[in-house]
PDB file of C-alpha atoms in Angstrom:
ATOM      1  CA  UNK L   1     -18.211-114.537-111.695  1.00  0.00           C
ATOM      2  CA  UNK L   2     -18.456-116.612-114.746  1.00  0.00           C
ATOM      3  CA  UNK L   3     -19.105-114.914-118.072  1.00  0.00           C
ATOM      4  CA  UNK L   4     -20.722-116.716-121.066  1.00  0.00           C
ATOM      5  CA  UNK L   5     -19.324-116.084-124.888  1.00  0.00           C
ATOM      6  CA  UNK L   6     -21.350-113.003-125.445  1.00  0.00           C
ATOM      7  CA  UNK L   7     -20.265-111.269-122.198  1.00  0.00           C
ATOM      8  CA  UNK L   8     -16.532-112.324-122.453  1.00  0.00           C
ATOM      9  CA  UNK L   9     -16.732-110.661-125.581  1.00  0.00           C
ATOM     10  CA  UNK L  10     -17.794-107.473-123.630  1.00  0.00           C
ATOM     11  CA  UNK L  11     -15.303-107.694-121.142  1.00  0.00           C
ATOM     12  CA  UNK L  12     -12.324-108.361-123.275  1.00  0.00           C
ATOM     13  CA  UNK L  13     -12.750-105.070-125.094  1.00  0.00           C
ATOM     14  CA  UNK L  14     -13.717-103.524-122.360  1.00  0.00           C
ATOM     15  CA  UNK L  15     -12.449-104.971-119.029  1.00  0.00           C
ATOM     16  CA  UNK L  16     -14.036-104.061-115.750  1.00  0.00           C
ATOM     17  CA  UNK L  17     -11.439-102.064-113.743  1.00  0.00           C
ATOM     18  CA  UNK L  18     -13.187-104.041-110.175  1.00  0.00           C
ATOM     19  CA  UNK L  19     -11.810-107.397-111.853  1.00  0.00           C
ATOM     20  CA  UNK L  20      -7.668-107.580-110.570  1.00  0.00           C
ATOM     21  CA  UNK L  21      -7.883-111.387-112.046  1.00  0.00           C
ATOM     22  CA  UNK L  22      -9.167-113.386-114.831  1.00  0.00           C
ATOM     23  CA  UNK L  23      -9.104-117.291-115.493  1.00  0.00           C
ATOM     24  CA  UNK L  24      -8.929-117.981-119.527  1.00  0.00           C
ATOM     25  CA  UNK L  25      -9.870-121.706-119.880  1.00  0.00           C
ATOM     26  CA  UNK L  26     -10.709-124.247-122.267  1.00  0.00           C
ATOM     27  CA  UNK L  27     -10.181-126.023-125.171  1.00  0.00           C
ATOM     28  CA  UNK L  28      -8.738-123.696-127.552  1.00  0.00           C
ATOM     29  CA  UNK L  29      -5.463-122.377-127.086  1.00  0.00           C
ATOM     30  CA  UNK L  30      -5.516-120.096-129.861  1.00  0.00           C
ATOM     31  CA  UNK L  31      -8.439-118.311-128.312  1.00  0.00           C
ATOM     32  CA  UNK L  32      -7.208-118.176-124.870  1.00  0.00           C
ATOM     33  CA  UNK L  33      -4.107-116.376-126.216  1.00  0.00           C
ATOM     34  CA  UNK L  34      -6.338-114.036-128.883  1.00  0.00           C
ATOM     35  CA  UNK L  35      -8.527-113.615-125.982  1.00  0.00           C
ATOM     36  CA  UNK L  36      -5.236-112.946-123.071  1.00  0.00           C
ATOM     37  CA  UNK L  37      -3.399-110.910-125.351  1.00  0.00           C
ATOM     38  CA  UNK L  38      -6.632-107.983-125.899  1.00  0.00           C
ATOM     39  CA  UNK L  39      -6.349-108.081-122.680  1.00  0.00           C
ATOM     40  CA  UNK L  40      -3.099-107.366-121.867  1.00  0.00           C
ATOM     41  CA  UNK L  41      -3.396-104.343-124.467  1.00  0.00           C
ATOM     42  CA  UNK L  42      -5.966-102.858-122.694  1.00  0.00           C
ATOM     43  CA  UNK L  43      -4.006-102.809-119.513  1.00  0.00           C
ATOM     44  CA  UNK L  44      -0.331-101.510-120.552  1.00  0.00           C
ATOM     45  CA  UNK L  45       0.923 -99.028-122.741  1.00  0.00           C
ATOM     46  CA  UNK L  46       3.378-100.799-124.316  1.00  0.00           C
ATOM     47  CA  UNK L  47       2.941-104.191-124.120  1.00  0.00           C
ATOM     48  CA  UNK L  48       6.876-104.791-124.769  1.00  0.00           C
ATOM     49  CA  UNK L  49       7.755-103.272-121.582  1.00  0.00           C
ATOM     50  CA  UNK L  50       9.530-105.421-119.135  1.00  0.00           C
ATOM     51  CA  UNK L  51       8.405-103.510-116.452  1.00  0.00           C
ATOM     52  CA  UNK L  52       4.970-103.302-116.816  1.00  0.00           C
ATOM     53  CA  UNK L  53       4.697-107.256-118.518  1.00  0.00           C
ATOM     54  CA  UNK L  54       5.721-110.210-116.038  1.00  0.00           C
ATOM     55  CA  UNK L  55       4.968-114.120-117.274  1.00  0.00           C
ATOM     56  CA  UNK L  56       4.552-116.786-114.841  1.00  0.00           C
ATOM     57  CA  UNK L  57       4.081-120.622-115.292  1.00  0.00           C
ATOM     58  CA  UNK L  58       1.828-122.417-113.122  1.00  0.00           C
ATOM     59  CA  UNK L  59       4.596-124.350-112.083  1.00  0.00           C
ATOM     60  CA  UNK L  60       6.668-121.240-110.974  1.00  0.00           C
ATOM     61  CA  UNK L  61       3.766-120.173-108.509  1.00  0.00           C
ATOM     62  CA  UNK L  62       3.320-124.332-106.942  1.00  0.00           C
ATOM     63  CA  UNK L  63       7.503-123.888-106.518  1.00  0.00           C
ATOM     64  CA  UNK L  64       6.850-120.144-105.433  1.00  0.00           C
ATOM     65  CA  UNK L  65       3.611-119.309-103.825  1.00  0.00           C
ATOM     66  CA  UNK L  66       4.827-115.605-102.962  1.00  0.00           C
ATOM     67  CA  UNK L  67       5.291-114.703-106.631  1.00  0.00           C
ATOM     68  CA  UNK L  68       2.203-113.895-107.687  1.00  0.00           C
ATOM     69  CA  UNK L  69       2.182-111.145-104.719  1.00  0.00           C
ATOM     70  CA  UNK L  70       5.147-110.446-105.333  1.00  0.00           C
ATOM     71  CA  UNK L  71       4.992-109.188-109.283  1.00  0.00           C
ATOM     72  CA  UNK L  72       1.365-107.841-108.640  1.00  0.00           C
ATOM     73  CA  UNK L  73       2.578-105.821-105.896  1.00  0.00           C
ATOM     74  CA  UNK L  74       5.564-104.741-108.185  1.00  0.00           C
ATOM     75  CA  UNK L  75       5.673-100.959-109.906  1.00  0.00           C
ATOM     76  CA  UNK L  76       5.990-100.627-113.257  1.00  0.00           C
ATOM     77  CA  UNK L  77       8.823 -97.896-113.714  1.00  0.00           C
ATOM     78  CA  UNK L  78       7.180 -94.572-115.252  1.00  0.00           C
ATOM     79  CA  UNK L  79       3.480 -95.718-114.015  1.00  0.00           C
ATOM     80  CA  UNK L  80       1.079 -97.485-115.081  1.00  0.00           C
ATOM     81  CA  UNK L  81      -0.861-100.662-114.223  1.00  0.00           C
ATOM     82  CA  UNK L  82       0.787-104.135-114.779  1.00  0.00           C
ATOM     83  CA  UNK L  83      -0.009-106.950-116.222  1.00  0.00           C
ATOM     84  CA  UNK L  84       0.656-110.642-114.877  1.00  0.00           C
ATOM     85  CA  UNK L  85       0.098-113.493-116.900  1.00  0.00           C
ATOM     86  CA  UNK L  86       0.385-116.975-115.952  1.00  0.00           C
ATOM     87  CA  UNK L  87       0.371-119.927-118.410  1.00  0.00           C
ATOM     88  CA  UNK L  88       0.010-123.351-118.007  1.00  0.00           C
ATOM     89  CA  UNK L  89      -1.793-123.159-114.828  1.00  0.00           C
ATOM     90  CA  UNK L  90      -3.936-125.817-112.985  1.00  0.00           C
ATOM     91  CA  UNK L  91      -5.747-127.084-109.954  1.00  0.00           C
ATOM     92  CA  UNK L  92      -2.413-127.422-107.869  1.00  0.00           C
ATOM     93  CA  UNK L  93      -1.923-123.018-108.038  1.00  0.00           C
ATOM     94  CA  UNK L  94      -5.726-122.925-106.762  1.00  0.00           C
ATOM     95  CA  UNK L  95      -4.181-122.217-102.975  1.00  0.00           C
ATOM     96  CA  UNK L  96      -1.868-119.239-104.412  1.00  0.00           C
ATOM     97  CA  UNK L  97      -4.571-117.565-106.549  1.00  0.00           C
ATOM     98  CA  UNK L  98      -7.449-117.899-103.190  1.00  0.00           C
ATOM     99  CA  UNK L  99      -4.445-116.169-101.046  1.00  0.00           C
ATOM    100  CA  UNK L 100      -3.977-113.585-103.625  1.00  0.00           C
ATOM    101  CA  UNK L 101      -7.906-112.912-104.536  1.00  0.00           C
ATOM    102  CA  UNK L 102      -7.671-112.394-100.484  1.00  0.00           C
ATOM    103  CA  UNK L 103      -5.430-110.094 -99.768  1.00  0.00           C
ATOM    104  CA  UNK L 104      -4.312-109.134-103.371  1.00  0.00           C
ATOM    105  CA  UNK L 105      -1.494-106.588-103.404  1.00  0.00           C
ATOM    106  CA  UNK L 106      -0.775-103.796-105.864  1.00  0.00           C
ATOM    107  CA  UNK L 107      -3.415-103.240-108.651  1.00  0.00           C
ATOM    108  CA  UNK L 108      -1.990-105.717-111.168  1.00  0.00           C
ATOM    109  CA  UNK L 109      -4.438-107.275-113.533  1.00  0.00           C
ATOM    110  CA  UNK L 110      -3.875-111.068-113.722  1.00  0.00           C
ATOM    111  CA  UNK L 111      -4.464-113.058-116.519  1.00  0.00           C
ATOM    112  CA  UNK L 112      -4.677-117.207-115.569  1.00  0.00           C
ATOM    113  CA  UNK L 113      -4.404-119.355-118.855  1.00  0.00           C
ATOM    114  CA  UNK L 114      -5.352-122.563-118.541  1.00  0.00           C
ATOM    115  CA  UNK L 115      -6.264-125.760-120.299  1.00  0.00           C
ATOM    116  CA  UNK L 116      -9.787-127.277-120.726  1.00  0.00           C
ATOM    117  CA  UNK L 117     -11.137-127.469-116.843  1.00  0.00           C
ATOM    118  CA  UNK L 118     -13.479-129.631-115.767  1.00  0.00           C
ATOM    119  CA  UNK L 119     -16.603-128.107-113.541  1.00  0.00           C
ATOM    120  CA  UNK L 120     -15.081-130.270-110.731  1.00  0.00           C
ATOM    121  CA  UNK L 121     -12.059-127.983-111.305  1.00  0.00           C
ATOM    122  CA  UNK L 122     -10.966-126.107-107.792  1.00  0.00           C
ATOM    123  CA  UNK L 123      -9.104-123.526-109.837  1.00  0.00           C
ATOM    124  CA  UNK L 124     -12.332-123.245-111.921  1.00  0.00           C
ATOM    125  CA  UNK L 125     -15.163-122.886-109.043  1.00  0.00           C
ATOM    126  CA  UNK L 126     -12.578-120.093-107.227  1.00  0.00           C
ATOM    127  CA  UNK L 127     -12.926-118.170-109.808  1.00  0.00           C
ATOM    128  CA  UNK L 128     -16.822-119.204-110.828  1.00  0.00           C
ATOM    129  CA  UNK L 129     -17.386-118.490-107.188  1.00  0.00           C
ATOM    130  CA  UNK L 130     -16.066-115.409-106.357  1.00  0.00           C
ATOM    131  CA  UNK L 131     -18.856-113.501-104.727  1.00  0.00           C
ATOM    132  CA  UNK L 132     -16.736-110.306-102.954  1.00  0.00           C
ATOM    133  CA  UNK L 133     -18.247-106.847-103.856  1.00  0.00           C
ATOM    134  CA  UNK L 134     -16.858-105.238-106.904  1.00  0.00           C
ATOM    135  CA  UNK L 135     -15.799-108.575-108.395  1.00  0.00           C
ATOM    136  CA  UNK L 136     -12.620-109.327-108.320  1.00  0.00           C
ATOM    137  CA  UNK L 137     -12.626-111.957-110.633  1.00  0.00           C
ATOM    138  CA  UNK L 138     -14.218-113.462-113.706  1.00  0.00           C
ATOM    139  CA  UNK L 139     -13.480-116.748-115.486  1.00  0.00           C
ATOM    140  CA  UNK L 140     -13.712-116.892-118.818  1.00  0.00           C
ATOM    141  CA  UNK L 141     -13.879-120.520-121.480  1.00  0.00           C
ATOM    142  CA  UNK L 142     -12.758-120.756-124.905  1.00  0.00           C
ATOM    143  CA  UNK L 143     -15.711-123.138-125.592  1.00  0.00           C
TER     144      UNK L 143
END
């Protein structure tokens, strides 16, 4: 599901509890971490909290496929919901993220940060193309 300005807006303040993963893309950094880090206070308690926070590059997940399932399957200690981000993340993770929209483990929300993706992207139509009832994903562009 791809959002436009108005509706990422929407969703950032108010995120759909369906959605377990979100791409941030585009040219603006400083949005995409304005934009990743309302989102990550709507999800935890205390965003601080090792437990319930886990950062990820995209370059962990191509050495690592299994850690994405592996953190969003983790608990956070007390309860709670956690919240995954990964930075820096690109065409080559598209594999990990389609196995994890899948069969997605846990009820972590994920947060994918990304560059400026072209619409040829595969990372990009995943998420743009996610059709499964109660949408499990929404990309989102800092254009």
């Amino acid at each position: 599901m791809k959002l436009n300005a108005k509706q990422a807006e929407r969703f950032v303040q108010s995120p759909d509890p369906e959605v377990r993963a979100v791409l941030l893309y585009g040219p603006d950094a400083g949005l995409r971490r304005e934009r990743s880090a309302a989102l990550l206070a709507k999800t935890v308690e205390d965003p601080s909290d090792p437990f319930a926070v886990s950062e990820l590059t995209g370059g962990q997940l191509a050495d690592d496929p299994a850690r994405l399932a592996d953190e969003a399957a983790a608990l956070v200690f007390g309860g709670g919901r956690r919240f995954v981000r990964v930075r820096d993340a690109g065409d080559k993770i598209t594999p990990v993220v389609k196995d994890f929209l899948a069969d997605s483990p846990g009820e972590a929300f994920v947060v994918i940060e990304a560059d400026d993706l072209p619409a040829r992207s595969s990372l990009r139509k995943l998420f743009e193309g996610e059709k499964r009832a109660g949408r499990s994903s929404a990309s989102i562009t800092t254009k």
